[in-house]
């Protein structure tokens, strides 16, 4: 359970709630390593509620904390970004009608071939062909003065059924087991050598 300089977290009634402590005006990240064969098609799914502020799904994070994120706010604003030393917004939406305030929102990132598709509450948002995952960490980001709650996180391979080209192919999920069940948590600007392991 997260409890470090940057984040505090707890599990209550099966939900994982994470709150940013605003330490040194830094946001926070909670993540686990998940080994994914990137030559295969896969899907990352999470159910996230923004209690206040901003937060979202983080994927492809490396040891230097560079990552991609699908983030939304308690005011239903939505964006997809690459975050390293700066944040490069790949898609910036204003208020998105698919993001529902105050309830759990289903966020899905699907990789099919070299294209990544983002869905919110089963509604297509945007596709990206310029995403390259450098790391295997998947988890959540929590903004300054923010708190989020997570109902689930699921990572699975997508398999196509063997059918003739003229028929529609149906994708099915096959779960991927996390490499480490424990969560590691840091800020986006951690102090060197001070990574808490929970």
PDB file of C-alpha atoms in Angstrom:
ATOM      1  CA  UNK A   1       0.000   0.000   0.000  1.00  0.00           C
ATOM      2  CA  UNK A   2       1.338   3.393  -0.953  1.00  0.00           C
ATOM      3  CA  UNK A   3       2.619   5.519   1.898  1.00  0.00           C
ATOM      4  CA  UNK A   4       5.667   7.577   1.015  1.00  0.00           C
ATOM      5  CA  UNK A   5       6.621  11.246   0.653  1.00  0.00           C
ATOM      6  CA  UNK A   6       4.599  11.662  -2.531  1.00  0.00           C
ATOM      7  CA  UNK A   7       1.485   9.520  -2.168  1.00  0.00           C
ATOM      8  CA  UNK A   8      -0.710   7.919   0.441  1.00  0.00           C
ATOM      9  CA  UNK A   9      -3.035   5.084  -0.367  1.00  0.00           C
ATOM     10  CA  UNK A  10      -5.436   2.631   1.169  1.00  0.00           C
ATOM     11  CA  UNK A  11      -7.688  -0.236   0.184  1.00  0.00           C
ATOM     12  CA  UNK A  12     -11.242  -0.028   1.456  1.00  0.00           C
ATOM     13  CA  UNK A  13     -14.149  -2.186   0.279  1.00  0.00           C
ATOM     14  CA  UNK A  14     -12.036  -3.544  -2.588  1.00  0.00           C
ATOM     15  CA  UNK A  15     -11.124  -0.104  -3.967  1.00  0.00           C
ATOM     16  CA  UNK A  16      -7.602   1.322  -4.036  1.00  0.00           C
ATOM     17  CA  UNK A  17      -7.582   5.055  -3.244  1.00  0.00           C
ATOM     18  CA  UNK A  18      -4.462   7.174  -3.830  1.00  0.00           C
ATOM     19  CA  UNK A  19      -3.958  10.749  -2.645  1.00  0.00           C
ATOM     20  CA  UNK A  20      -1.140  13.120  -3.663  1.00  0.00           C
ATOM     21  CA  UNK A  21       0.735  14.634  -0.693  1.00  0.00           C
ATOM     22  CA  UNK A  22       2.074  17.544  -2.819  1.00  0.00           C
ATOM     23  CA  UNK A  23       5.615  16.907  -1.502  1.00  0.00           C
ATOM     24  CA  UNK A  24       7.950  19.517  -3.074  1.00  0.00           C
ATOM     25  CA  UNK A  25       5.051  20.409  -5.406  1.00  0.00           C
ATOM     26  CA  UNK A  26       5.443  17.034  -7.144  1.00  0.00           C
ATOM     27  CA  UNK A  27       2.774  14.749  -8.536  1.00  0.00           C
ATOM     28  CA  UNK A  28       2.890  11.032  -7.817  1.00  0.00           C
ATOM     29  CA  UNK A  29       3.012   7.681  -9.599  1.00  0.00           C
ATOM     30  CA  UNK A  30       1.965   4.238  -8.359  1.00  0.00           C
ATOM     31  CA  UNK A  31       2.926   1.313 -10.584  1.00  0.00           C
ATOM     32  CA  UNK A  32       3.823  -2.346 -10.984  1.00  0.00           C
ATOM     33  CA  UNK A  33       6.090  -3.958 -13.597  1.00  0.00           C
ATOM     34  CA  UNK A  34       4.191  -6.082 -16.132  1.00  0.00           C
ATOM     35  CA  UNK A  35       6.186  -7.964 -18.764  1.00  0.00           C
ATOM     36  CA  UNK A  36       4.373  -7.618 -22.097  1.00  0.00           C
ATOM     37  CA  UNK A  37       5.505  -9.120 -25.397  1.00  0.00           C
ATOM     38  CA  UNK A  38       5.176  -5.992 -27.530  1.00  0.00           C
ATOM     39  CA  UNK A  39       5.191  -8.036 -30.725  1.00  0.00           C
ATOM     40  CA  UNK A  40       1.699  -9.206 -29.730  1.00  0.00           C
ATOM     41  CA  UNK A  41      -1.540  -7.234 -29.612  1.00  0.00           C
ATOM     42  CA  UNK A  42      -2.595  -6.361 -26.064  1.00  0.00           C
ATOM     43  CA  UNK A  43      -5.012  -4.302 -24.027  1.00  0.00           C
ATOM     44  CA  UNK A  44      -4.687  -2.351 -20.776  1.00  0.00           C
ATOM     45  CA  UNK A  45      -7.931  -1.643 -18.933  1.00  0.00           C
ATOM     46  CA  UNK A  46      -8.581   0.257 -15.718  1.00  0.00           C
ATOM     47  CA  UNK A  47     -11.588   1.647 -13.925  1.00  0.00           C
ATOM     48  CA  UNK A  48     -10.767   5.019 -12.331  1.00  0.00           C
ATOM     49  CA  UNK A  49     -12.787   7.577 -10.398  1.00  0.00           C
ATOM     50  CA  UNK A  50     -11.433  11.079  -9.905  1.00  0.00           C
ATOM     51  CA  UNK A  51     -12.398  12.093  -6.377  1.00  0.00           C
ATOM     52  CA  UNK A  52     -10.850  15.514  -6.906  1.00  0.00           C
ATOM     53  CA  UNK A  53      -8.285  17.037  -9.247  1.00  0.00           C
ATOM     54  CA  UNK A  54      -6.623  14.927 -11.934  1.00  0.00           C
ATOM     55  CA  UNK A  55      -5.367  11.408 -12.432  1.00  0.00           C
ATOM     56  CA  UNK A  56      -5.263   8.561 -14.868  1.00  0.00           C
ATOM     57  CA  UNK A  57      -3.715   5.460 -16.360  1.00  0.00           C
ATOM     58  CA  UNK A  58       0.065   5.292 -16.891  1.00  0.00           C
ATOM     59  CA  UNK A  59       1.740   2.753 -19.189  1.00  0.00           C
ATOM     60  CA  UNK A  60       5.105   2.069 -20.829  1.00  0.00           C
ATOM     61  CA  UNK A  61       6.988   3.735 -17.975  1.00  0.00           C
ATOM     62  CA  UNK A  62      10.764   3.215 -17.795  1.00  0.00           C
ATOM     63  CA  UNK A  63      13.204   3.459 -14.878  1.00  0.00           C
ATOM     64  CA  UNK A  64      13.573   7.211 -15.475  1.00  0.00           C
ATOM     65  CA  UNK A  65       9.778   7.595 -15.115  1.00  0.00           C
ATOM     66  CA  UNK A  66       9.166   8.544 -18.760  1.00  0.00           C
ATOM     67  CA  UNK A  67       5.725   7.225 -19.666  1.00  0.00           C
ATOM     68  CA  UNK A  68       2.479   7.613 -21.567  1.00  0.00           C
ATOM     69  CA  UNK A  69      -0.708   8.521 -19.776  1.00  0.00           C
ATOM     70  CA  UNK A  70      -4.432   8.836 -20.333  1.00  0.00           C
ATOM     71  CA  UNK A  71      -5.465  11.469 -17.808  1.00  0.00           C
ATOM     72  CA  UNK A  72      -8.738  13.149 -16.991  1.00  0.00           C
ATOM     73  CA  UNK A  73     -10.023  15.636 -14.464  1.00  0.00           C
ATOM     74  CA  UNK A  74     -12.966  15.999 -12.105  1.00  0.00           C
ATOM     75  CA  UNK A  75     -14.249  18.560 -14.639  1.00  0.00           C
ATOM     76  CA  UNK A  76     -14.319  15.867 -17.417  1.00  0.00           C
ATOM     77  CA  UNK A  77     -11.306  17.232 -19.310  1.00  0.00           C
ATOM     78  CA  UNK A  78      -9.316  14.489 -21.035  1.00  0.00           C
ATOM     79  CA  UNK A  79      -5.853  14.282 -22.569  1.00  0.00           C
ATOM     80  CA  UNK A  80      -3.315  11.697 -23.716  1.00  0.00           C
ATOM     81  CA  UNK A  81       0.320  12.618 -23.154  1.00  0.00           C
ATOM     82  CA  UNK A  82       3.908  11.491 -23.153  1.00  0.00           C
ATOM     83  CA  UNK A  83       5.642  12.570 -19.962  1.00  0.00           C
ATOM     84  CA  UNK A  84       9.397  12.734 -19.506  1.00  0.00           C
ATOM     85  CA  UNK A  85      11.105  15.851 -18.191  1.00  0.00           C
ATOM     86  CA  UNK A  86       8.225  17.752 -19.820  1.00  0.00           C
ATOM     87  CA  UNK A  87       4.692  16.793 -20.778  1.00  0.00           C
ATOM     88  CA  UNK A  88       3.990  16.476 -24.493  1.00  0.00           C
ATOM     89  CA  UNK A  89       0.238  16.344 -25.044  1.00  0.00           C
ATOM     90  CA  UNK A  90      -0.468  13.990 -27.938  1.00  0.00           C
ATOM     91  CA  UNK A  91      -4.185  14.659 -27.680  1.00  0.00           C
ATOM     92  CA  UNK A  92      -5.734  17.477 -25.695  1.00  0.00           C
ATOM     93  CA  UNK A  93      -9.459  17.502 -25.368  1.00  0.00           C
ATOM     94  CA  UNK A  94     -11.572  20.016 -23.586  1.00  0.00           C
ATOM     95  CA  UNK A  95     -14.565  18.723 -21.680  1.00  0.00           C
ATOM     96  CA  UNK A  96     -15.213  15.238 -22.985  1.00  0.00           C
ATOM     97  CA  UNK A  97     -18.809  13.951 -22.877  1.00  0.00           C
ATOM     98  CA  UNK A  98     -17.553  10.374 -22.470  1.00  0.00           C
ATOM     99  CA  UNK A  99     -15.886  11.160 -19.121  1.00  0.00           C
ATOM    100  CA  UNK A 100     -18.460  10.981 -16.346  1.00  0.00           C
ATOM    101  CA  UNK A 101     -17.708  13.075 -13.226  1.00  0.00           C
ATOM    102  CA  UNK A 102     -17.896  11.471  -9.801  1.00  0.00           C
ATOM    103  CA  UNK A 103     -18.151   7.848 -10.996  1.00  0.00           C
ATOM    104  CA  UNK A 104     -15.771   5.147 -12.204  1.00  0.00           C
ATOM    105  CA  UNK A 105     -14.682   5.628 -15.804  1.00  0.00           C
ATOM    106  CA  UNK A 106     -13.405   2.681 -17.829  1.00  0.00           C
ATOM    107  CA  UNK A 107     -10.133   3.536 -19.590  1.00  0.00           C
ATOM    108  CA  UNK A 108      -8.875   1.130 -22.272  1.00  0.00           C
ATOM    109  CA  UNK A 109      -5.681   1.300 -24.320  1.00  0.00           C
ATOM    110  CA  UNK A 110      -5.617  -1.347 -27.080  1.00  0.00           C
ATOM    111  CA  UNK A 111      -2.569  -2.093 -29.235  1.00  0.00           C
ATOM    112  CA  UNK A 112      -3.397  -3.659 -32.608  1.00  0.00           C
ATOM    113  CA  UNK A 113      -0.390  -3.960 -34.901  1.00  0.00           C
ATOM    114  CA  UNK A 114       1.501  -0.675 -34.515  1.00  0.00           C
ATOM    115  CA  UNK A 115      -1.566   1.392 -33.664  1.00  0.00           C
ATOM    116  CA  UNK A 116      -2.747   2.258 -30.138  1.00  0.00           C
ATOM    117  CA  UNK A 117      -6.449   2.970 -29.633  1.00  0.00           C
ATOM    118  CA  UNK A 118      -7.811   4.816 -26.596  1.00  0.00           C
ATOM    119  CA  UNK A 119     -11.372   4.294 -25.348  1.00  0.00           C
ATOM    120  CA  UNK A 120     -13.247   5.934 -22.474  1.00  0.00           C
ATOM    121  CA  UNK A 121     -16.348   4.100 -21.244  1.00  0.00           C
ATOM    122  CA  UNK A 122     -16.285   1.939 -24.406  1.00  0.00           C
ATOM    123  CA  UNK A 123     -16.357   5.010 -26.677  1.00  0.00           C
ATOM    124  CA  UNK A 124     -13.437   5.469 -29.095  1.00  0.00           C
ATOM    125  CA  UNK A 125     -11.406   8.631 -28.384  1.00  0.00           C
ATOM    126  CA  UNK A 126      -8.303   8.614 -30.593  1.00  0.00           C
ATOM    127  CA  UNK A 127      -5.753   6.382 -32.308  1.00  0.00           C
ATOM    128  CA  UNK A 128      -1.983   6.870 -32.189  1.00  0.00           C
ATOM    129  CA  UNK A 129       0.743   5.464 -34.422  1.00  0.00           C
ATOM    130  CA  UNK A 130       3.634   7.327 -32.765  1.00  0.00           C
ATOM    131  CA  UNK A 131       3.716   5.484 -29.420  1.00  0.00           C
ATOM    132  CA  UNK A 132       6.807   3.458 -28.499  1.00  0.00           C
ATOM    133  CA  UNK A 133       6.857   1.864 -25.063  1.00  0.00           C
ATOM    134  CA  UNK A 134      10.284   2.067 -23.423  1.00  0.00           C
ATOM    135  CA  UNK A 135       9.379   0.471 -20.105  1.00  0.00           C
ATOM    136  CA  UNK A 136       7.179  -2.189 -18.553  1.00  0.00           C
ATOM    137  CA  UNK A 137       5.648  -0.285 -15.653  1.00  0.00           C
ATOM    138  CA  UNK A 138       1.875   0.185 -15.620  1.00  0.00           C
ATOM    139  CA  UNK A 139      -0.124   2.060 -13.013  1.00  0.00           C
ATOM    140  CA  UNK A 140      -1.615   5.415 -12.146  1.00  0.00           C
ATOM    141  CA  UNK A 141      -0.706   9.070 -11.851  1.00  0.00           C
ATOM    142  CA  UNK A 142      -2.201  11.474  -9.319  1.00  0.00           C
ATOM    143  CA  UNK A 143      -1.966  15.242  -9.851  1.00  0.00           C
ATOM    144  CA  UNK A 144      -1.301  17.958  -7.287  1.00  0.00           C
ATOM    145  CA  UNK A 145      -4.151  18.448  -4.794  1.00  0.00           C
ATOM    146  CA  UNK A 146      -5.718  15.296  -6.260  1.00  0.00           C
ATOM    147  CA  UNK A 147      -7.175  11.988  -5.136  1.00  0.00           C
ATOM    148  CA  UNK A 148      -8.301   9.029  -7.245  1.00  0.00           C
ATOM    149  CA  UNK A 149      -9.868   5.638  -6.642  1.00  0.00           C
ATOM    150  CA  UNK A 150      -9.198   2.499  -8.709  1.00  0.00           C
ATOM    151  CA  UNK A 151     -11.596  -0.414  -9.028  1.00  0.00           C
ATOM    152  CA  UNK A 152      -9.466  -2.619 -11.293  1.00  0.00           C
ATOM    153  CA  UNK A 153      -6.412  -2.885 -13.523  1.00  0.00           C
ATOM    154  CA  UNK A 154      -6.277  -5.607 -16.159  1.00  0.00           C
ATOM    155  CA  UNK A 155      -3.642  -6.327 -18.800  1.00  0.00           C
ATOM    156  CA  UNK A 156      -4.314  -8.970 -21.445  1.00  0.00           C
ATOM    157  CA  UNK A 157      -3.193 -10.178 -24.857  1.00  0.00           C
ATOM    158  CA  UNK A 158      -5.665  -9.936 -27.697  1.00  0.00           C
ATOM    159  CA  UNK A 159      -6.026 -13.017 -29.873  1.00  0.00           C
ATOM    160  CA  UNK A 160      -7.795 -13.148 -33.193  1.00  0.00           C
ATOM    161  CA  UNK A 161      -9.963 -16.153 -33.981  1.00  0.00           C
ATOM    162  CA  UNK A 162      -8.922 -18.053 -37.093  1.00  0.00           C
ATOM    163  CA  UNK A 163     -11.668 -17.137 -39.567  1.00  0.00           C
ATOM    164  CA  UNK A 164     -11.756 -16.426 -43.297  1.00  0.00           C
ATOM    165  CA  UNK A 165     -10.766 -12.918 -44.354  1.00  0.00           C
ATOM    166  CA  UNK A 166     -14.342 -12.206 -45.442  1.00  0.00           C
ATOM    167  CA  UNK A 167     -15.726 -12.888 -41.967  1.00  0.00           C
ATOM    168  CA  UNK A 168     -15.364 -10.476 -39.058  1.00  0.00           C
ATOM    169  CA  UNK A 169     -12.584 -11.383 -36.679  1.00  0.00           C
ATOM    170  CA  UNK A 170     -13.418 -11.280 -32.998  1.00  0.00           C
ATOM    171  CA  UNK A 171     -10.755 -10.333 -30.466  1.00  0.00           C
ATOM    172  CA  UNK A 172     -10.565 -12.135 -27.139  1.00  0.00           C
ATOM    173  CA  UNK A 173      -8.607 -11.368 -23.980  1.00  0.00           C
ATOM    174  CA  UNK A 174      -5.944 -13.546 -22.376  1.00  0.00           C
ATOM    175  CA  UNK A 175      -4.726 -12.149 -19.046  1.00  0.00           C
ATOM    176  CA  UNK A 176      -1.076 -11.319 -18.429  1.00  0.00           C
ATOM    177  CA  UNK A 177       0.255 -12.027 -14.956  1.00  0.00           C
ATOM    178  CA  UNK A 178       2.141  -9.109 -13.371  1.00  0.00           C
ATOM    179  CA  UNK A 179       5.851  -9.722 -12.837  1.00  0.00           C
ATOM    180  CA  UNK A 180       5.550  -8.333  -9.310  1.00  0.00           C
ATOM    181  CA  UNK A 181       2.365  -8.176  -7.277  1.00  0.00           C
ATOM    182  CA  UNK A 182       3.624  -5.345  -5.022  1.00  0.00           C
ATOM    183  CA  UNK A 183       3.235  -1.697  -5.924  1.00  0.00           C
ATOM    184  CA  UNK A 184       6.185   0.665  -6.226  1.00  0.00           C
ATOM    185  CA  UNK A 185       5.432   4.324  -5.841  1.00  0.00           C
ATOM    186  CA  UNK A 186       7.302   7.483  -6.671  1.00  0.00           C
ATOM    187  CA  UNK A 187       6.884  11.031  -7.715  1.00  0.00           C
ATOM    188  CA  UNK A 188       7.589  11.999 -11.274  1.00  0.00           C
ATOM    189  CA  UNK A 189      10.756  13.600  -9.892  1.00  0.00           C
ATOM    190  CA  UNK A 190      12.028  11.115  -7.265  1.00  0.00           C
ATOM    191  CA  UNK A 191      15.108  11.696  -5.205  1.00  0.00           C
ATOM    192  CA  UNK A 192      17.940   9.442  -6.482  1.00  0.00           C
ATOM    193  CA  UNK A 193      18.301   6.197  -4.557  1.00  0.00           C
ATOM    194  CA  UNK A 194      15.211   6.916  -2.489  1.00  0.00           C
ATOM    195  CA  UNK A 195      12.681   4.712  -4.280  1.00  0.00           C
ATOM    196  CA  UNK A 196      10.407   3.146  -1.669  1.00  0.00           C
ATOM    197  CA  UNK A 197       9.523  -0.467  -2.339  1.00  0.00           C
ATOM    198  CA  UNK A 198       6.206  -1.580  -0.893  1.00  0.00           C
TER     199      UNK A 198
END
